[in-house]
PDB file of C-alpha atoms in Angstrom:
ATOM      1  CA  MET A   5     -28.794  69.907 -89.770  1.00 36.00           C
ATOM      2  CA  ARG A   6     -25.112  68.958 -90.100  1.00 33.00           C
ATOM      3  CA  ALA A   7     -24.997  68.260 -86.354  1.00 37.00           C
ATOM      4  CA  LEU A   8     -28.078  66.040 -86.662  1.00 35.00           C
ATOM      5  CA  TRP A   9     -26.477  63.973 -89.427  1.00 31.00           C
ATOM      6  CA  ARG A  10     -23.356  63.632 -87.291  1.00 31.00           C
ATOM      7  CA  VAL A  11     -25.452  62.186 -84.460  1.00 32.00           C
ATOM      8  CA  ILE A  12     -27.206  59.799 -86.876  1.00 30.00           C
ATOM      9  CA  ALA A  13     -23.897  58.661 -88.351  1.00 32.00           C
ATOM     10  CA  LEU A  14     -22.466  58.028 -84.886  1.00 30.00           C
ATOM     11  CA  SER A  15     -25.538  55.999 -83.917  1.00 34.00           C
ATOM     12  CA  VAL A  16     -25.193  53.836 -87.034  1.00 33.00           C
ATOM     13  CA  CYS A  17     -21.511  53.223 -86.310  1.00 34.00           C
ATOM     14  CA  LEU A  18     -22.302  52.039 -82.799  1.00 35.00           C
ATOM     15  CA  LEU A  19     -24.687  49.438 -84.203  1.00 38.00           C
ATOM     16  CA  LEU A  20     -22.232  48.024 -86.747  1.00 39.00           C
ATOM     17  CA  PRO A  21     -20.198  44.898 -85.926  1.00 52.00           C
ATOM     18  CA  ALA A  22     -16.608  45.561 -84.932  1.00 54.00           C
ATOM     19  CA  VAL A  23     -14.015  44.719 -87.581  1.00 50.00           C
ATOM     20  CA  ILE A  24     -10.861  43.334 -86.009  1.00 50.00           C
ATOM     21  CA  GLN A  25      -7.419  44.403 -87.082  1.00 46.00           C
ATOM     22  CA  GLY A  26      -3.979  43.760 -85.676  1.00 45.00           C
ATOM     23  CA  ALA A  27      -1.420  41.018 -85.269  1.00 52.00           C
ATOM     24  CA  SER A  28      -2.700  37.472 -84.862  1.00 56.00           C
ATOM     25  CA  ILE A  29      -1.279  34.423 -83.135  1.00 67.00           C
ATOM     26  CA  SER A  30      -0.365  31.552 -85.427  1.00 62.00           C
ATOM     27  CA  SER A  31       1.459  29.090 -83.158  1.00 62.00           C
ATOM     28  CA  PRO A  32       2.071  28.313 -79.458  1.00 60.00           C
ATOM     29  CA  GLU A  33       5.464  30.005 -79.756  1.00 66.00           C
ATOM     30  CA  ASP A  34       3.687  33.337 -80.328  1.00 70.00           C
ATOM     31  CA  ILE A  35       2.046  33.199 -76.892  1.00 72.00           C
ATOM     32  CA  ASP A  36       3.563  34.280 -73.597  1.00 73.00           C
ATOM     33  CA  TRP A  37       1.309  32.059 -71.486  1.00 69.00           C
ATOM     34  CA  SER A  38       2.600  33.629 -68.276  1.00 69.00           C
ATOM     35  CA  SER A  39       0.971  36.927 -69.280  1.00 71.00           C
ATOM     36  CA  VAL A  40      -2.478  35.483 -70.093  1.00 77.00           C
ATOM     37  CA  ARG A  41      -5.121  36.506 -67.550  1.00 69.00           C
ATOM     38  CA  SER A  42      -8.706  35.674 -66.746  1.00 67.00           C
ATOM     39  CA  ILE A  43     -11.180  37.875 -68.606  1.00 70.00           C
ATOM     40  CA  ARG A  44     -12.426  38.872 -65.149  1.00 60.00           C
ATOM     41  CA  GLU A  45      -9.215  40.880 -64.715  1.00 69.00           C
ATOM     42  CA  ARG A  46      -9.999  43.041 -67.749  1.00 71.00           C
ATOM     43  CA  PRO A  47     -10.967  46.521 -66.469  1.00 63.00           C
ATOM     44  CA  SER A  48     -14.101  46.687 -68.646  1.00 61.00           C
ATOM     45  CA  TYR A  49     -15.330  43.195 -67.712  1.00 61.00           C
ATOM     46  CA  ARG A  50     -18.785  42.838 -66.172  1.00 58.00           C
ATOM     47  CA  GLY A  51     -19.223  39.494 -64.493  1.00 54.00           C
ATOM     48  CA  ALA A  52     -20.407  37.628 -61.439  1.00 43.00           C
ATOM     49  CA  VAL A  53     -23.402  38.963 -59.567  1.00 46.00           C
ATOM     50  CA  SER A  54     -24.324  38.712 -55.934  1.00 40.00           C
ATOM     51  CA  SER A  55     -25.834  35.484 -54.679  1.00 43.00           C
ATOM     52  CA  LEU A  56     -27.625  34.746 -51.430  1.00 42.00           C
ATOM     53  CA  SER A  57     -26.600  31.107 -51.610  1.00 43.00           C
ATOM     54  CA  GLU A  58     -23.251  30.310 -50.049  1.00 40.00           C
ATOM     55  CA  GLY A  59     -23.804  26.587 -50.453  1.00 38.00           C
ATOM     56  CA  PRO A  60     -22.477  23.941 -48.098  1.00 32.00           C
ATOM     57  CA  ASN A  61     -19.125  24.438 -46.437  1.00 30.00           C
ATOM     58  CA  ARG A  62     -17.157  22.181 -48.735  1.00 29.00           C
ATOM     59  CA  SER A  63     -13.936  22.339 -50.686  1.00 30.00           C
ATOM     60  CA  GLN A  64     -13.891  24.799 -53.570  1.00 32.00           C
ATOM     61  CA  ARG A  65     -12.032  22.325 -55.737  1.00 33.00           C
ATOM     62  CA  ILE A  66     -13.950  21.071 -58.769  1.00 37.00           C
ATOM     63  CA  LEU A  67     -14.714  17.466 -57.923  1.00 40.00           C
ATOM     64  CA  ASN A  68     -15.496  14.810 -60.524  1.00 47.00           C
ATOM     65  CA  GLY A  69     -14.252  17.052 -63.307  1.00 70.00           C
ATOM     66  CA  VAL A  70     -12.488  14.931 -65.889  1.00 85.00           C
ATOM     67  CA  THR A  71      -9.742  15.654 -68.381  1.00 90.00           C
ATOM     68  CA  VAL A  72     -10.989  14.943 -71.893  1.00 91.00           C
ATOM     69  CA  ALA A  73      -9.096  13.321 -74.734  1.00 94.00           C
ATOM     70  CA  ARG A  74      -8.420  14.841 -78.123  1.00 95.00           C
ATOM     71  CA  GLY A  75     -11.581  14.767 -80.233  1.00 95.00           C
ATOM     72  CA  ASP A  76     -13.970  14.209 -77.307  1.00 96.00           C
ATOM     73  CA  ILE A  77     -15.261  17.806 -77.504  1.00 96.00           C
ATOM     74  CA  PRO A  78     -14.408  18.809 -81.086  1.00 98.00           C
ATOM     75  CA  TYR A  79     -16.436  22.041 -80.932  1.00 98.00           C
ATOM     76  CA  ALA A  80     -14.633  23.519 -77.893  1.00 97.00           C
ATOM     77  CA  ALA A  81     -12.874  26.793 -78.706  1.00 97.00           C
ATOM     78  CA  ALA A  82     -10.245  28.629 -76.676  1.00 94.00           C
ATOM     79  CA  ILE A  83     -10.220  32.395 -77.225  1.00 94.00           C
ATOM     80  CA  LEU A  84      -7.296  34.764 -76.647  1.00 93.00           C
ATOM     81  CA  ILE A  85      -8.300  38.440 -76.446  1.00 90.00           C
ATOM     82  CA  SER A  86      -5.240  40.662 -76.830  1.00 87.00           C
ATOM     83  CA  GLU A  87      -5.063  44.357 -76.022  1.00 82.00           C
ATOM     84  CA  GLU A  88      -2.015  46.597 -76.090  1.00 77.00           C
ATOM     85  CA  PHE A  89      -0.657  45.564 -72.700  1.00 78.00           C
ATOM     86  CA  ALA A  90      -2.530  42.381 -71.791  1.00 83.00           C
ATOM     87  CA  THR A  91      -4.004  39.150 -73.126  1.00 87.00           C
ATOM     88  CA  TYR A  92      -7.176  37.657 -71.654  1.00 89.00           C
ATOM     89  CA  PHE A  93      -8.787  34.252 -71.975  1.00 89.00           C
ATOM     90  CA  CYS A  94     -12.325  32.981 -72.586  1.00 91.00           C
ATOM     91  CA  GLY A  95     -14.042  29.884 -73.861  1.00 94.00           C
ATOM     92  CA  GLY A  96     -16.255  29.551 -76.902  1.00 97.00           C
ATOM     93  CA  VAL A  97     -17.908  27.032 -79.181  1.00 98.00           C
ATOM     94  CA  LEU A  98     -17.556  26.419 -82.910  1.00 98.00           C
ATOM     95  CA  VAL A  99     -20.973  26.619 -84.618  1.00 98.00           C
ATOM     96  CA  SER A 100     -19.901  26.551 -88.278  1.00 98.00           C
ATOM     97  CA  GLU A 101     -16.755  26.580 -90.383  1.00 98.00           C
ATOM     98  CA  LEU A 102     -16.657  30.382 -90.056  1.00 98.00           C
ATOM     99  CA  PHE A 103     -18.304  31.292 -86.736  1.00 98.00           C
ATOM    100  CA  VAL A 104     -17.699  30.841 -83.015  1.00 98.00           C
ATOM    101  CA  LEU A 105     -20.152  31.691 -80.240  1.00 98.00           C
ATOM    102  CA  THR A 106     -18.938  33.169 -76.966  1.00 97.00           C
ATOM    103  CA  ALA A 107     -20.098  35.450 -74.164  1.00 95.00           C
ATOM    104  CA  ALA A 108     -20.582  39.114 -75.031  1.00 94.00           C
ATOM    105  CA  SER A 109     -18.874  39.992 -71.742  1.00 91.00           C
ATOM    106  CA  CYS A 110     -15.658  38.481 -73.150  1.00 91.00           C
ATOM    107  CA  VAL A 111     -15.419  40.736 -76.204  1.00 91.00           C
ATOM    108  CA  GLU A 112     -17.618  43.817 -75.769  1.00 85.00           C
ATOM    109  CA  GLY A 113     -16.231  47.277 -75.163  1.00 74.00           C
ATOM    110  CA  ASP A 114     -12.950  48.447 -76.662  1.00 63.00           C
ATOM    111  CA  ARG A 115     -12.780  47.653 -80.386  1.00 64.00           C
ATOM    112  CA  ASP A 116      -8.988  47.772 -80.459  1.00 74.00           C
ATOM    113  CA  LEU A 117      -8.679  44.036 -79.894  1.00 81.00           C
ATOM    114  CA  SER A 118      -6.791  41.219 -81.556  1.00 90.00           C
ATOM    115  CA  ILE A 119      -8.655  37.942 -81.062  1.00 94.00           C
ATOM    116  CA  THR A 120      -7.397  34.461 -81.868  1.00 95.00           C
ATOM    117  CA  VAL A 121      -9.412  31.237 -81.694  1.00 96.00           C
ATOM    118  CA  LEU A 122      -7.660  27.971 -80.841  1.00 96.00           C
ATOM    119  CA  LEU A 123      -9.256  24.701 -81.966  1.00 97.00           C
ATOM    120  CA  ASP A 124      -8.266  21.046 -81.552  1.00 97.00           C
ATOM    121  CA  ALA A 125      -6.934  22.130 -78.167  1.00 95.00           C
ATOM    122  CA  ALA A 126      -7.649  19.321 -75.705  1.00 94.00           C
ATOM    123  CA  GLN A 127      -4.063  20.121 -74.724  1.00 93.00           C
ATOM    124  CA  ILE A 128      -3.856  23.821 -75.326  1.00 90.00           C
ATOM    125  CA  ASN A 129      -0.085  23.982 -75.740  1.00 87.00           C
ATOM    126  CA  THR A 130      -0.391  21.694 -78.776  1.00 90.00           C
ATOM    127  CA  ALA A 131      -3.530  23.232 -80.312  1.00 93.00           C
ATOM    128  CA  GLY A 132      -4.011  22.207 -83.917  1.00 93.00           C
ATOM    129  CA  GLU A 133      -5.535  25.431 -85.267  1.00 94.00           C
ATOM    130  CA  PHE A 134      -4.899  29.122 -84.565  1.00 94.00           C
ATOM    131  CA  ILE A 135      -7.350  31.317 -86.469  1.00 96.00           C
ATOM    132  CA  ALA A 136      -7.647  35.093 -86.265  1.00 95.00           C
ATOM    133  CA  VAL A 137     -11.043  36.724 -85.804  1.00 96.00           C
ATOM    134  CA  SER A 138     -12.030  39.268 -88.450  1.00 95.00           C
ATOM    135  CA  GLU A 139     -15.307  40.501 -86.953  1.00 95.00           C
ATOM    136  CA  ILE A 140     -17.074  40.672 -83.585  1.00 95.00           C
ATOM    137  CA  ILE A 141     -20.882  40.651 -83.618  1.00 96.00           C
ATOM    138  CA  VAL A 142     -22.141  41.450 -80.125  1.00 95.00           C
ATOM    139  CA  HIS A 143     -25.832  41.247 -79.304  1.00 95.00           C
ATOM    140  CA  PRO A 144     -27.298  44.789 -79.523  1.00 93.00           C
ATOM    141  CA  ALA A 145     -28.315  44.646 -75.839  1.00 92.00           C
ATOM    142  CA  PRO A 146     -25.313  42.842 -74.300  1.00 88.00           C
ATOM    143  CA  SER A 147     -25.997  43.796 -70.686  1.00 85.00           C
ATOM    144  CA  ASP A 148     -29.103  41.582 -70.778  1.00 89.00           C
ATOM    145  CA  ASN A 149     -27.992  39.152 -73.495  1.00 95.00           C
ATOM    146  CA  ASP A 150     -24.536  37.722 -72.849  1.00 95.00           C
ATOM    147  CA  ILE A 151     -23.867  36.365 -76.324  1.00 97.00           C
ATOM    148  CA  ALA A 152     -21.614  37.271 -79.244  1.00 97.00           C
ATOM    149  CA  LEU A 153     -20.521  35.786 -82.560  1.00 98.00           C
ATOM    150  CA  LEU A 154     -16.937  35.807 -83.814  1.00 98.00           C
ATOM    151  CA  ARG A 155     -16.332  35.563 -87.557  1.00 98.00           C
ATOM    152  CA  LEU A 156     -13.106  33.741 -88.372  1.00 98.00           C
ATOM    153  CA  ASN A 157     -10.865  35.189 -91.067  1.00 97.00           C
ATOM    154  CA  ARG A 158     -10.900  31.862 -92.908  1.00 97.00           C
ATOM    155  CA  ALA A 159     -12.978  28.711 -92.915  1.00 97.00           C
ATOM    156  CA  VAL A 160     -11.702  26.099 -90.504  1.00 97.00           C
ATOM    157  CA  ARG A 161     -10.638  22.717 -91.856  1.00 95.00           C
ATOM    158  CA  LEU A 162     -13.010  20.186 -90.302  1.00 97.00           C
ATOM    159  CA  ASN A 163     -11.841  16.766 -89.148  1.00 97.00           C
ATOM    160  CA  ASP A 164     -12.442  14.302 -86.312  1.00 97.00           C
ATOM    161  CA  ASN A 165     -10.971  16.788 -83.816  1.00 97.00           C
ATOM    162  CA  ILE A 166     -12.634  19.968 -85.119  1.00 98.00           C
ATOM    163  CA  ARG A 167     -16.366  19.907 -85.758  1.00 98.00           C
ATOM    164  CA  PRO A 168     -19.201  22.410 -85.161  1.00 98.00           C
ATOM    165  CA  VAL A 169     -21.616  21.740 -82.336  1.00 98.00           C
ATOM    166  CA  THR A 170     -25.236  20.908 -83.112  1.00 97.00           C
ATOM    167  CA  LEU A 171     -27.598  23.767 -82.275  1.00 98.00           C
ATOM    168  CA  PRO A 172     -31.146  23.261 -80.966  1.00 97.00           C
ATOM    169  CA  ASN A 173     -33.907  22.943 -83.520  1.00 96.00           C
ATOM    170  CA  ARG A 174     -36.985  25.126 -83.510  1.00 95.00           C
ATOM    171  CA  ARG A 175     -39.066  22.339 -81.977  1.00 94.00           C
ATOM    172  CA  GLN A 176     -36.968  22.731 -78.826  1.00 95.00           C
ATOM    173  CA  ARG A 177     -37.479  26.469 -78.357  1.00 95.00           C
ATOM    174  CA  THR A 178     -39.967  26.007 -75.528  1.00 95.00           C
ATOM    175  CA  MET A 179     -38.088  23.214 -73.756  1.00 96.00           C
ATOM    176  CA  THR A 180     -36.617  24.027 -70.341  1.00 97.00           C
ATOM    177  CA  PHE A 181     -34.329  20.949 -70.116  1.00 97.00           C
ATOM    178  CA  VAL A 182     -34.951  20.876 -66.338  1.00 97.00           C
ATOM    179  CA  ASN A 183     -33.429  17.798 -64.647  1.00 97.00           C
ATOM    180  CA  GLN A 184     -31.497  16.829 -67.781  1.00 97.00           C
ATOM    181  CA  LEU A 185     -27.813  16.078 -67.291  1.00 97.00           C
ATOM    182  CA  ALA A 186     -25.680  18.777 -68.912  1.00 96.00           C
ATOM    183  CA  SER A 187     -21.934  19.139 -69.495  1.00 95.00           C
ATOM    184  CA  ILE A 188     -19.807  22.272 -69.174  1.00 92.00           C
ATOM    185  CA  SER A 189     -16.267  22.243 -70.531  1.00 91.00           C
ATOM    186  CA  GLY A 190     -13.348  24.629 -70.452  1.00 89.00           C
ATOM    187  CA  TRP A 191      -9.772  25.428 -69.525  1.00 87.00           C
ATOM    188  CA  GLY A 192     -10.684  27.507 -66.459  1.00 78.00           C
ATOM    189  CA  ARG A 193      -9.419  27.302 -62.906  1.00 67.00           C
ATOM    190  CA  THR A 194     -10.179  24.266 -60.781  1.00 67.00           C
ATOM    191  CA  ALA A 195     -10.799  26.403 -57.679  1.00 55.00           C
ATOM    192  CA  SER A 196     -11.469  29.963 -56.548  1.00 47.00           C
ATOM    193  CA  ASN A 197      -8.706  32.160 -55.173  1.00 47.00           C
ATOM    194  CA  THR A 198      -5.798  30.119 -56.495  1.00 54.00           C
ATOM    195  CA  ASN A 199      -2.663  31.096 -58.342  1.00 59.00           C
ATOM    196  CA  GLU A 200      -3.273  28.619 -61.148  1.00 60.00           C
ATOM    197  CA  ALA A 201      -2.070  29.922 -64.479  1.00 63.00           C
ATOM    198  CA  LEU A 202      -4.750  30.449 -67.110  1.00 61.00           C
ATOM    199  CA  PRO A 203      -5.643  28.715 -69.228  1.00 79.00           C
ATOM    200  CA  LEU A 204      -5.041  25.262 -67.801  1.00 81.00           C
ATOM    201  CA  ASN A 205      -3.314  23.056 -70.336  1.00 86.00           C
ATOM    202  CA  ASN A 206      -5.939  20.293 -70.327  1.00 89.00           C
ATOM    203  CA  LEU A 207      -9.561  20.747 -71.372  1.00 92.00           C
ATOM    204  CA  ARG A 208     -11.851  19.545 -68.584  1.00 90.00           C
ATOM    205  CA  LEU A 209     -15.496  18.519 -68.347  1.00 91.00           C
ATOM    206  CA  VAL A 210     -18.005  18.653 -65.480  1.00 90.00           C
ATOM    207  CA  ARG A 211     -21.573  17.287 -65.526  1.00 92.00           C
ATOM    208  CA  ASN A 212     -24.496  18.642 -63.501  1.00 93.00           C
ATOM    209  CA  HIS A 213     -28.269  18.726 -63.833  1.00 96.00           C
ATOM    210  CA  VAL A 214     -30.254  21.620 -65.261  1.00 97.00           C
ATOM    211  CA  MET A 215     -32.318  23.339 -62.569  1.00 97.00           C
ATOM    212  CA  SER A 216     -35.457  25.417 -62.930  1.00 97.00           C
ATOM    213  CA  ASN A 217     -35.084  29.162 -63.336  1.00 96.00           C
ATOM    214  CA  PHE A 218     -37.328  29.584 -60.293  1.00 96.00           C
ATOM    215  CA  ASN A 219     -34.945  27.635 -58.063  1.00 95.00           C
ATOM    216  CA  CYS A 220     -31.957  29.363 -59.625  1.00 93.00           C
ATOM    217  CA  GLY A 221     -33.557  32.704 -58.832  1.00 92.00           C
ATOM    218  CA  VAL A 222     -33.425  31.887 -55.120  1.00 91.00           C
ATOM    219  CA  SER A 223     -29.634  32.099 -55.384  1.00 88.00           C
ATOM    220  CA  PHE A 224     -29.687  35.104 -57.742  1.00 88.00           C
ATOM    221  CA  PRO A 225     -32.646  37.323 -56.732  1.00 89.00           C
ATOM    222  CA  PHE A 226     -34.044  39.673 -59.404  1.00 89.00           C
ATOM    223  CA  THR A 227     -31.415  38.437 -61.865  1.00 91.00           C
ATOM    224  CA  ILE A 228     -32.586  35.270 -63.632  1.00 94.00           C
ATOM    225  CA  THR A 229     -34.665  35.781 -66.788  1.00 96.00           C
ATOM    226  CA  ASP A 230     -35.946  33.659 -69.661  1.00 96.00           C
ATOM    227  CA  GLN A 231     -32.591  34.303 -71.351  1.00 96.00           C
ATOM    228  CA  HIS A 232     -30.804  32.211 -68.704  1.00 97.00           C
ATOM    229  CA  ILE A 233     -30.395  28.501 -68.052  1.00 97.00           C
ATOM    230  CA  CYS A 234     -28.854  27.276 -64.789  1.00 96.00           C
ATOM    231  CA  ILE A 235     -27.184  24.092 -63.652  1.00 94.00           C
ATOM    232  CA  THR A 236     -26.477  22.879 -60.147  1.00 92.00           C
ATOM    233  CA  GLY A 237     -22.981  22.876 -58.706  1.00 85.00           C
ATOM    234  CA  ASP A 238     -23.348  19.490 -57.055  1.00 82.00           C
ATOM    235  CA  SER A 239     -20.542  17.771 -58.978  1.00 80.00           C
ATOM    236  CA  GLY A 240     -18.320  20.758 -59.648  1.00 77.00           C
ATOM    237  CA  SER A 241     -18.565  24.113 -61.309  1.00 71.00           C
ATOM    238  CA  ALA A 242     -17.387  26.345 -64.110  1.00 77.00           C
ATOM    239  CA  CYS A 243     -14.830  28.873 -62.898  1.00 74.00           C
ATOM    240  CA  ALA A 244     -12.673  31.822 -64.002  1.00 69.00           C
ATOM    241  CA  GLY A 245     -11.462  31.162 -67.535  1.00 71.00           C
ATOM    242  CA  ASP A 246     -14.557  29.181 -68.550  1.00 85.00           C
ATOM    243  CA  GLU A 247     -16.648  32.235 -69.548  1.00 89.00           C
ATOM    244  CA  GLY A 248     -18.297  31.730 -72.933  1.00 94.00           C
ATOM    245  CA  GLY A 249     -17.730  27.983 -72.825  1.00 94.00           C
ATOM    246  CA  PRO A 250     -20.314  25.478 -74.078  1.00 96.00           C
ATOM    247  CA  LEU A 251     -23.070  23.898 -72.008  1.00 97.00           C
ATOM    248  CA  THR A 252     -24.411  20.828 -73.810  1.00 98.00           C
ATOM    249  CA  THR A 253     -26.878  18.030 -73.260  1.00 98.00           C
ATOM    250  CA  VAL A 254     -27.904  14.892 -75.144  1.00 97.00           C
ATOM    251  CA  ASP A 255     -31.206  14.538 -76.994  1.00 94.00           C
ATOM    252  CA  VAL A 256     -32.862  11.367 -75.701  1.00 89.00           C
ATOM    253  CA  VAL A 257     -34.489  10.564 -79.066  1.00 88.00           C
ATOM    254  CA  THR A 258     -31.604  11.015 -81.503  1.00 90.00           C
ATOM    255  CA  GLY A 259     -28.615  10.721 -79.172  1.00 92.00           C
ATOM    256  CA  ARG A 260     -27.239  14.014 -80.476  1.00 94.00           C
ATOM    257  CA  THR A 261     -25.136  16.215 -78.244  1.00 97.00           C
ATOM    258  CA  PHE A 262     -26.320  19.790 -78.725  1.00 98.00           C
ATOM    259  CA  LEU A 263     -25.684  23.244 -77.309  1.00 98.00           C
ATOM    260  CA  ILE A 264     -28.074  24.675 -74.714  1.00 98.00           C
ATOM    261  CA  GLY A 265     -25.972  27.384 -73.053  1.00 97.00           C
ATOM    262  CA  LEU A 266     -22.857  29.552 -72.829  1.00 97.00           C
ATOM    263  CA  TYR A 267     -21.308  30.020 -69.398  1.00 93.00           C
ATOM    264  CA  SER A 268     -22.020  33.547 -68.167  1.00 91.00           C
ATOM    265  CA  PHE A 269     -21.562  33.937 -64.402  1.00 87.00           C
ATOM    266  CA  THR A 270     -21.762  32.471 -60.931  1.00 78.00           C
ATOM    267  CA  SER A 271     -21.805  33.808 -57.386  1.00 71.00           C
ATOM    268  CA  PHE A 272     -19.367  36.527 -56.345  1.00 67.00           C
ATOM    269  CA  LEU A 273     -18.504  34.093 -53.547  1.00 65.00           C
ATOM    270  CA  GLY A 274     -16.685  31.976 -56.094  1.00 64.00           C
ATOM    271  CA  CYS A 275     -17.045  28.761 -58.017  1.00 68.00           C
ATOM    272  CA  GLY A 276     -17.259  26.357 -55.108  1.00 63.00           C
ATOM    273  CA  MET A 277     -19.319  23.212 -55.183  1.00 60.00           C
ATOM    274  CA  GLY A 278     -22.965  23.634 -54.287  1.00 72.00           C
ATOM    275  CA  ARG A 279     -23.384  26.971 -56.067  1.00 81.00           C
ATOM    276  CA  PRO A 280     -25.329  27.058 -59.336  1.00 89.00           C
ATOM    277  CA  THR A 281     -23.841  28.517 -62.482  1.00 90.00           C
ATOM    278  CA  VAL A 282     -25.772  30.692 -64.908  1.00 93.00           C
ATOM    279  CA  HIS A 283     -25.570  30.356 -68.682  1.00 94.00           C
ATOM    280  CA  THR A 284     -27.028  32.168 -71.676  1.00 97.00           C
ATOM    281  CA  ARG A 285     -29.974  30.064 -72.921  1.00 98.00           C
ATOM    282  CA  ILE A 286     -29.293  29.293 -76.588  1.00 98.00           C
ATOM    283  CA  THR A 287     -32.904  28.511 -77.538  1.00 98.00           C
ATOM    284  CA  GLU A 288     -33.721  32.192 -76.926  1.00 97.00           C
ATOM    285  CA  TYR A 289     -31.238  33.260 -79.625  1.00 98.00           C
ATOM    286  CA  LEU A 290     -31.811  30.908 -82.551  1.00 98.00           C
ATOM    287  CA  ASP A 291     -33.187  33.660 -84.814  1.00 97.00           C
ATOM    288  CA  TRP A 292     -30.371  36.044 -83.851  1.00 98.00           C
ATOM    289  CA  ILE A 293     -27.702  33.413 -84.541  1.00 98.00           C
ATOM    290  CA  GLU A 294     -29.212  32.548 -87.923  1.00 98.00           C
ATOM    291  CA  ALA A 295     -29.578  36.217 -88.913  1.00 98.00           C
ATOM    292  CA  ASN A 296     -25.965  37.088 -88.052  1.00 98.00           C
ATOM    293  CA  SER A 297     -24.050  34.029 -89.245  1.00 98.00           C
ATOM    294  CA  ASP A 298     -24.094  31.308 -91.889  1.00 98.00           C
ATOM    295  CA  VAL A 299     -25.775  28.870 -89.482  1.00 97.00           C
ATOM    296  CA  VAL A 300     -29.125  27.409 -90.563  1.00 96.00           C
ATOM    297  CA  ILE A 301     -31.488  26.524 -87.706  1.00 96.00           C
ATOM    298  CA  LEU A 302     -33.504  23.414 -88.527  1.00 95.00           C
ATOM    299  CA  ASP A 303     -37.196  23.047 -87.764  1.00 94.00           C
ATOM    300  CA  ASN A 304     -36.506  19.505 -86.599  1.00 92.00           C
ATOM    301  CA  TRP A 305     -33.736  16.929 -86.731  1.00 85.00           C
ATOM    302  CA  ASP A 306     -33.773  13.632 -88.529  1.00 77.00           C
ATOM    303  CA  THR A 307     -33.537  10.527 -86.362  1.00 50.00           C
ATOM    304  CA  VAL A 308     -29.885   9.780 -87.121  1.00 47.00           C
ATOM    305  CA  ALA A 309     -27.428  10.854 -84.413  1.00 46.00           C
TER     306      ALA A 309
END
């Protein structure tokens, strides 16, 4: 009987959110940027899957990506994941004064992590806020649901440069957003197989159209599910260092910019133009987000942007 209770206790512990302890970063001077690596270099990272689509034989540089000004993407979050001997980088998105969404693949696994969120970081070396993470809440089935919540250890001070993203309302749960123009932002590399330091100093933005999951599945056979949303790579692509970053679109009725995805993976061939990128579809997780954070999901929006 004692052995049975030990098994039950262990099972409960595995289901509990991870509480983060350890030293935090409070200023740019605390960071050795030369030691920061892509999350893809973390031994426990699970990432890009095989793709049959090599795309056209074009440059792997991100074309038409633009550097954004301070305040243009006030919900963009840079995430530093520190272990004993290494620091890794991911993107994220502020969804309330206390919570950030990111990819589960950025933060799952070893609980002995120190995580810091940087906000107001259009230029990352002059980020306005450095906030430690006190709790990681990973989806209970992360291998199929690449999403996690990070609880900040204090409420962020909102201003014109730091503001939560709008989340979809329940009316939009069945919308596919196919053919809508969507924006992906991050501090990731501008090409595959380069020696660019991560993160890049300037936050960048690329726009592509949402594609159907059926067409996306041609590039990623037996991989794409209802939990995914894909965009083309026609105008550029997310790359290493952009994992967990926000994919947004604009509601044609209200003019609101709102979150529809978190960057998850692309082809193992790299992030060259012409290859689609795959994101976690936020409308599939509205109940989970509301149940595990202080976010309230609205049934509908008002008509004011």
